[in-house]
Coordinates of C-alpha atoms in Angstrom, one line a residue:
M1 CA 46.4 82.0 -44.5
T2 CA 45.9 85.8 -43.6
F3 CA 46.5 88.2 -41.4
E4 CA 43.1 87.5 -39.8
R5 CA 42.2 84.6 -37.8
D6 CA 42.2 81.6 -40.3
Y7 CA 38.8 79.3 -39.1
R8 CA 40.0 76.1 -40.7
I9 CA 42.8 76.0 -38.4
D10 CA 39.8 75.5 -35.7
F11 CA 37.9 73.7 -38.1
F12 CA 40.4 70.8 -38.6
R13 CA 41.3 70.4 -35.1
G14 CA 37.7 69.7 -34.1
L15 CA 37.4 67.5 -37.2
A16 CA 40.7 65.7 -35.8
L17 CA 39.4 65.1 -32.6
I18 CA 36.3 63.8 -33.8
F19 CA 38.5 61.1 -35.8
I20 CA 40.4 60.4 -32.7
F21 CA 37.0 59.7 -31.3
W22 CA 36.2 57.3 -33.4
D23 CA 39.6 55.8 -33.8
H24 CA 40.0 55.0 -30.4
V25 CA 36.2 53.0 -30.3
P26 CA 36.8 49.3 -30.9
Q27 CA 34.8 48.3 -33.8
N28 CA 33.4 51.6 -34.7
P29 CA 32.2 51.2 -38.3
L30 CA 32.5 55.1 -38.9
A31 CA 36.4 54.6 -38.0
Q32 CA 36.5 53.3 -41.6
F33 CA 36.0 56.8 -43.0
T34 CA 38.5 58.7 -41.0
V35 CA 42.0 59.8 -42.5
R36 CA 43.8 56.8 -41.4
N37 CA 42.2 54.5 -44.3
F38 CA 43.3 56.7 -47.2
G39 CA 46.9 57.0 -46.6
F40 CA 49.9 56.9 -44.1
S41 CA 48.8 59.4 -41.5
D42 CA 46.2 59.7 -39.4
A43 CA 44.4 62.5 -37.1
A44 CA 47.6 62.4 -34.7
E45 CA 49.7 64.3 -37.3
I46 CA 46.8 66.6 -37.7
F47 CA 46.5 67.3 -34.1
V48 CA 50.4 67.7 -33.2
F49 CA 50.8 70.1 -36.3
L50 CA 47.8 72.7 -35.5
A51 CA 48.8 72.4 -31.9
G52 CA 52.5 74.0 -33.0
Y53 CA 50.3 76.4 -35.4
A54 CA 48.0 77.4 -32.4
A55 CA 50.8 77.6 -29.9
V56 CA 53.4 79.6 -31.8
L57 CA 50.4 82.0 -32.8
A58 CA 49.3 82.9 -29.6
Y59 CA 52.6 82.8 -27.4
G60 CA 54.5 84.4 -30.4
K61 CA 51.9 87.2 -30.2
I62 CA 52.6 87.4 -26.2
A63 CA 56.5 87.7 -27.0
R64 CA 56.1 90.4 -29.7
R65 CA 53.9 92.5 -27.2
D66 CA 55.0 91.3 -23.8
G67 CA 58.6 90.0 -24.4
F68 CA 60.0 86.4 -23.9
M69 CA 59.7 86.5 -20.4
V70 CA 56.1 86.7 -20.0
A71 CA 55.6 84.4 -22.7
T72 CA 57.7 81.6 -21.1
V73 CA 56.0 81.6 -17.9
K74 CA 52.6 81.8 -19.7
I75 CA 53.7 78.4 -21.8
L76 CA 55.2 77.1 -18.0
R77 CA 51.8 77.7 -16.5
R78 CA 50.0 76.4 -19.4
A79 CA 52.1 72.9 -18.9
W80 CA 51.2 72.7 -15.6
V81 CA 47.6 73.0 -16.2
L82 CA 48.2 69.9 -18.9
Y83 CA 50.4 68.1 -16.5
V84 CA 47.3 68.1 -13.9
V85 CA 45.0 67.4 -16.1
H86 CA 46.6 64.3 -17.2
I87 CA 47.1 63.2 -13.7
F88 CA 42.9 63.5 -13.1
L89 CA 42.1 62.5 -16.4
L90 CA 44.0 59.2 -16.1
A91 CA 42.7 58.6 -12.9
L92 CA 39.0 59.0 -14.4
L93 CA 39.9 57.0 -16.9
M94 CA 40.9 54.2 -14.9
G95 CA 37.9 54.5 -12.9
I96 CA 35.5 54.4 -15.6
V97 CA 37.5 51.2 -17.6
F98 CA 36.9 49.7 -14.3
F99 CA 33.3 50.4 -14.1
A100 CA 32.7 49.2 -17.5
N101 CA 34.7 46.4 -17.1
S102 CA 32.2 45.2 -14.7
H103 CA 29.4 45.3 -16.6
V104 CA 30.8 43.6 -19.6
E105 CA 31.2 40.0 -19.8
T106 CA 32.5 39.3 -22.9
R107 CA 35.7 41.6 -23.2
D108 CA 38.6 42.6 -20.8
L109 CA 38.3 46.4 -21.2
V110 CA 41.0 46.8 -18.4
Q111 CA 43.3 44.5 -20.8
E112 CA 42.4 46.5 -24.1
M113 CA 43.0 49.8 -22.5
G114 CA 46.4 48.8 -21.4
L115 CA 45.8 49.0 -17.8
Q116 CA 46.9 45.6 -16.5
Y117 CA 50.2 47.1 -15.7
F118 CA 48.6 49.2 -12.9
L119 CA 47.0 46.4 -11.3
S120 CA 49.9 44.0 -11.3
N121 CA 52.4 47.1 -10.3
P122 CA 50.2 49.7 -8.2
Q123 CA 53.0 51.7 -6.6
Q124 CA 55.3 51.9 -9.8
A125 CA 52.5 52.6 -12.2
L126 CA 51.6 55.8 -9.7
M127 CA 55.3 56.7 -10.0
D128 CA 55.2 56.2 -13.8
E129 CA 51.9 58.0 -14.2
L130 CA 53.7 61.5 -12.1
L131 CA 56.5 61.1 -15.0
L132 CA 54.7 60.8 -18.0
R133 CA 55.7 57.2 -18.3
F134 CA 52.8 55.1 -17.5
K135 CA 50.1 56.3 -20.6
P136 CA 47.6 53.7 -21.2
N137 CA 45.6 53.5 -24.7
L138 CA 44.1 57.1 -25.6
M139 CA 46.6 58.8 -23.4
D140 CA 49.5 59.0 -25.7
P141 CA 49.0 62.6 -27.3
L142 CA 48.4 64.8 -24.1
P143 CA 52.1 63.6 -22.4
L144 CA 53.7 64.6 -26.0
Y145 CA 52.1 68.1 -26.0
I146 CA 52.9 68.8 -22.6
L147 CA 56.6 67.7 -23.3
L148 CA 56.5 69.7 -26.7
L149 CA 55.1 72.9 -25.2
L150 CA 57.8 72.7 -22.4
G151 CA 60.2 72.6 -25.1
L152 CA 58.5 76.1 -27.0
P153 CA 60.4 78.5 -24.9
L154 CA 63.7 77.3 -26.0
V155 CA 63.3 77.6 -29.8
L156 CA 60.4 80.4 -29.9
P157 CA 62.9 83.8 -30.1
M158 CA 64.7 81.9 -33.0
L159 CA 61.7 80.6 -34.3
L160 CA 60.1 84.1 -34.6
R161 CA 63.2 85.6 -36.3
K162 CA 64.7 83.0 -38.2
A163 CA 62.3 79.9 -38.5
E164 CA 64.1 78.1 -41.4
Y165 CA 66.7 77.6 -38.9
V166 CA 64.8 76.0 -36.3
V167 CA 63.0 73.9 -39.0
G168 CA 66.7 73.0 -40.2
M169 CA 67.7 71.7 -36.1
S170 CA 64.2 70.2 -36.1
V171 CA 64.9 68.3 -39.2
V172 CA 68.5 66.9 -37.7
L173 CA 67.1 66.0 -34.5
Y174 CA 64.1 64.0 -36.4
L175 CA 66.5 62.0 -38.6
L176 CA 69.1 61.1 -35.7
A177 CA 66.4 59.9 -33.4
P178 CA 65.3 56.5 -34.9
W179 CA 68.8 56.1 -36.4
L180 CA 70.6 56.6 -32.8
Q181 CA 67.5 55.0 -31.2
W182 CA 66.7 58.3 -29.3
N183 CA 63.6 57.9 -27.1
L184 CA 62.3 58.4 -23.5
A185 CA 61.6 55.6 -21.2
G186 CA 58.3 54.0 -20.6
T187 CA 56.9 51.3 -18.4
D188 CA 58.4 47.7 -18.3
G189 CA 61.6 49.0 -20.1
G190 CA 59.3 50.3 -23.2
V191 CA 59.9 53.6 -24.7
W192 CA 57.0 56.3 -25.5
F193 CA 54.7 55.3 -28.4
F194 CA 55.1 58.7 -30.0
N195 CA 58.9 59.5 -29.7
P196 CA 59.1 63.2 -28.6
M197 CA 62.6 63.3 -30.8
A198 CA 60.7 62.2 -33.8
W199 CA 57.1 64.3 -33.3
Q200 CA 58.8 67.6 -32.4
L201 CA 59.0 68.0 -36.1
L202 CA 55.4 68.6 -36.8
F203 CA 55.1 70.7 -34.0
I204 CA 57.9 72.8 -35.0
L205 CA 56.6 72.8 -38.6
G206 CA 53.2 73.8 -37.4
G207 CA 54.3 77.0 -35.8
A208 CA 56.7 77.6 -38.8
A209 CA 53.6 77.5 -40.9
A210 CA 51.7 80.0 -38.4
I211 CA 54.9 82.5 -38.7
H212 CA 54.8 82.1 -42.5
G213 CA 51.0 82.7 -42.6
Q214 CA 51.5 86.1 -41.2
R215 CA 53.7 87.5 -43.7
P216 CA 52.2 89.3 -46.9
R217 CA 52.4 87.1 -49.9
L218 CA 51.3 87.5 -53.8
S219 CA 48.3 85.5 -54.9
Q220 CA 48.9 82.4 -57.3
P221 CA 48.5 83.4 -60.7
R222 CA 48.7 79.8 -62.4
P223 CA 45.6 77.6 -62.0
L224 CA 46.4 74.5 -59.7
T225 CA 46.4 72.2 -62.5
R226 CA 49.8 74.1 -63.9
Q227 CA 51.4 74.2 -60.2
P228 CA 54.1 71.1 -60.1
V229 CA 54.5 71.4 -56.3
F230 CA 50.4 70.8 -56.1
I231 CA 50.8 67.9 -58.7
A232 CA 53.4 66.3 -57.3
A233 CA 51.1 66.2 -53.8
L234 CA 48.1 64.9 -55.1
T235 CA 49.7 62.5 -56.8
Y236 CA 51.5 61.4 -54.0
L237 CA 48.2 61.4 -52.1
L238 CA 46.6 59.4 -54.6
L239 CA 49.0 56.8 -54.5
T240 CA 49.7 56.4 -50.8
G241 CA 45.7 56.0 -50.8
L242 CA 45.9 53.5 -53.4
I243 CA 48.1 51.5 -51.1
A244 CA 46.4 52.5 -48.0
L245 CA 42.9 50.8 -49.5
S246 CA 45.0 47.7 -50.7
W247 CA 45.8 46.6 -47.3
K248 CA 41.9 45.6 -46.7
W249 CA 42.7 42.8 -49.2
P250 CA 46.4 41.4 -48.6
G251 CA 46.2 38.8 -51.8
V252 CA 45.6 42.4 -53.9
H253 CA 48.1 44.0 -52.1
D254 CA 51.1 41.4 -52.3
A255 CA 50.2 40.9 -56.0
F256 CA 50.5 44.4 -57.2
M257 CA 53.1 45.9 -54.5
P258 CA 56.7 45.7 -56.0
Q259 CA 59.1 43.8 -53.6
Q260 CA 61.8 46.4 -54.0
L261 CA 59.2 49.1 -52.8
G262 CA 57.7 47.0 -50.4
E263 CA 61.2 46.7 -48.6
W264 CA 61.7 50.2 -48.7
L265 CA 58.6 51.4 -46.9
Y266 CA 57.5 48.8 -44.8
P267 CA 57.0 48.8 -41.4
I268 CA 55.6 52.5 -41.5
S269 CA 56.5 53.4 -38.0
K270 CA 54.1 55.7 -36.2
T271 CA 56.4 56.0 -33.5
N272 CA 59.4 57.4 -35.1
L273 CA 57.1 59.6 -37.8
S274 CA 58.3 57.3 -40.5
P275 CA 59.2 59.9 -43.8
A276 CA 56.2 58.1 -45.8
R277 CA 53.9 59.5 -42.9
L278 CA 55.4 62.6 -42.8
L279 CA 55.3 63.0 -46.6
H280 CA 51.8 62.0 -46.8
F281 CA 50.6 64.7 -44.0
L282 CA 52.9 67.3 -45.4
A283 CA 50.9 66.8 -49.0
L284 CA 47.5 66.2 -47.6
A285 CA 47.9 69.6 -45.6
Y286 CA 49.4 71.2 -48.7
V287 CA 46.5 70.3 -51.0
T288 CA 43.6 70.7 -48.3
A289 CA 44.8 74.1 -47.7
R290 CA 45.0 75.1 -52.0
L291 CA 41.8 73.0 -52.6
L292 CA 40.0 75.0 -49.7
P293 CA 40.9 78.6 -49.1
D294 CA 39.0 80.3 -46.4
M295 CA 36.1 81.6 -48.1
G296 CA 33.3 81.3 -45.8
W297 CA 32.7 77.9 -46.0
T298 CA 33.5 77.6 -42.2
R299 CA 31.0 80.0 -41.2
H300 CA 28.3 77.4 -42.1
W301 CA 26.4 75.8 -39.1
L302 CA 27.9 72.5 -39.7
A303 CA 31.7 73.4 -39.9
Q304 CA 30.6 75.9 -36.7
Q305 CA 30.6 73.1 -34.5
S306 CA 33.5 71.4 -35.9
C307 CA 35.3 74.9 -35.6
R308 CA 33.5 75.2 -31.8
M309 CA 35.6 72.0 -30.9
G310 CA 38.5 73.0 -32.0
R311 CA 38.7 76.0 -30.2
Y312 CA 38.5 74.1 -26.9
S313 CA 40.7 71.0 -28.6
L314 CA 42.1 70.6 -24.6
E315 CA 38.8 70.3 -23.2
V316 CA 37.4 68.3 -25.7
F317 CA 40.2 66.0 -26.5
C318 CA 39.8 64.6 -22.8
F319 CA 36.3 64.6 -23.1
G320 CA 36.8 62.1 -26.0
V321 CA 39.1 60.2 -23.9
V322 CA 36.4 59.6 -21.2
L323 CA 33.6 58.7 -23.8
A324 CA 35.7 56.2 -25.7
P325 CA 35.4 53.5 -23.1
L326 CA 31.9 54.7 -22.4
A327 CA 31.0 54.3 -26.2
D328 CA 32.6 50.5 -26.1
M329 CA 30.8 49.7 -23.2
L330 CA 27.3 50.5 -24.4
N331 CA 27.9 48.5 -27.7
A332 CA 28.9 45.4 -25.8
L333 CA 26.3 45.8 -23.6
G334 CA 23.8 46.4 -27.3
G335 CA 25.5 43.5 -28.3
N336 CA 27.9 45.1 -30.9
T337 CA 25.2 45.3 -33.5
L338 CA 25.9 47.7 -36.2
A339 CA 23.0 50.1 -35.3
M340 CA 24.3 50.4 -31.5
Q341 CA 27.8 51.3 -32.6
I342 CA 26.7 54.2 -35.2
F343 CA 24.5 55.4 -32.6
S344 CA 27.1 55.3 -29.8
A345 CA 29.8 57.1 -32.5
L346 CA 27.1 59.8 -33.4
L347 CA 26.5 60.1 -29.7
G348 CA 29.9 60.8 -28.4
V349 CA 30.1 63.4 -31.4
G350 CA 27.0 65.2 -30.5
L351 CA 28.3 65.4 -26.7
M352 CA 31.5 66.7 -27.6
A353 CA 29.8 69.5 -29.7
L354 CA 27.6 70.2 -26.9
L355 CA 30.5 70.6 -24.8
G356 CA 32.3 73.0 -27.2
A357 CA 28.8 75.4 -27.4
W358 CA 28.5 75.1 -23.6
L359 CA 31.9 76.6 -23.2
D360 CA 32.0 78.8 -26.1
F361 CA 28.4 80.1 -24.1
N362 CA 30.3 80.2 -20.7
K363 CA 33.1 82.3 -22.2
R364 CA 30.8 84.7 -23.9
L365 CA 28.8 85.0 -20.1
N366 CA 32.1 85.5 -18.4
R367 CA 33.0 88.8 -20.6
P368 CA 32.6 92.2 -18.7
A369 CA 29.7 93.8 -19.8
Q370 CA 29.9 96.8 -21.8
V371 CA 28.7 100.0 -19.8
A372 CA 27.3 102.5 -22.4
V373 CA 28.6 106.3 -21.7
V374 CA 25.9 108.7 -21.9

């Protein structure tokens, strides 16, 4: 990390949005190449961590310049915008799914998207929607981000002064949440798929990383092969990668997985952010940051497309949520052939990149023109 803008943050936010889109399209062959296939964590961890990084970087700067009151008002205003977007996006998603379901005869897209609850309990579903309880498939990350953003003003002052204290309290809450079964209520007596009490740790760690990255540090003189933390993280990634790949062949997995290790490891909870998932993401982030310093590679054309999507992550994420059922419908109408599945996956990414390009162009267009002084 440096004092300048780190374009790697934008790049990996954009990459996470691509992975989320691919993972949410059923039977998508390109989903076999996303991060979830090579370890215990997936794009959701990347998204939440970098959301915390970007939020603390932006609102921390505002707090230092204009005071915590101004920063709090802007955080709450942003959370309100996200809430309105969530309501609108859910209504749009339901309309698209109902439309797609009327054109697909081989599958029930309404059931697959988790919208059956709305058909059987429309009044209660609308109330649950306003309370962020009704979250069909694809819609879980946004309510989580809204709640984490609402909690940011409570910890931002201490985070900017003593980040290690906030991280310590966050770790305690993370450990207590599954033990005491703390979670928020969902529909039909259920709970949130992303437990905010557990996932807040990733958000806080992202914010702490943003603060740490602004501090001057000495360069590491030793090569990576002689750095114990890097070697340990890389070893963990290799071991977990082999375990994740073995899931594709249950017989091989059962033959080589020690029983005691399996009893300790499984189930790898995504709801409560299992320690194995958390450790895998932290190792992945550390190794990636060490192997890919910002040495100009983010300025290449292809990387810039991902960076542009990452800069407008909210808009591109919402667009990806809308595109996923449309891609599913397109695949079903095309007979679910391999060529059609690859085409819809690449088309969706292309449209997401075009949206990022349009938003970037529109932002430059709205900048006030500089008047030359003669």
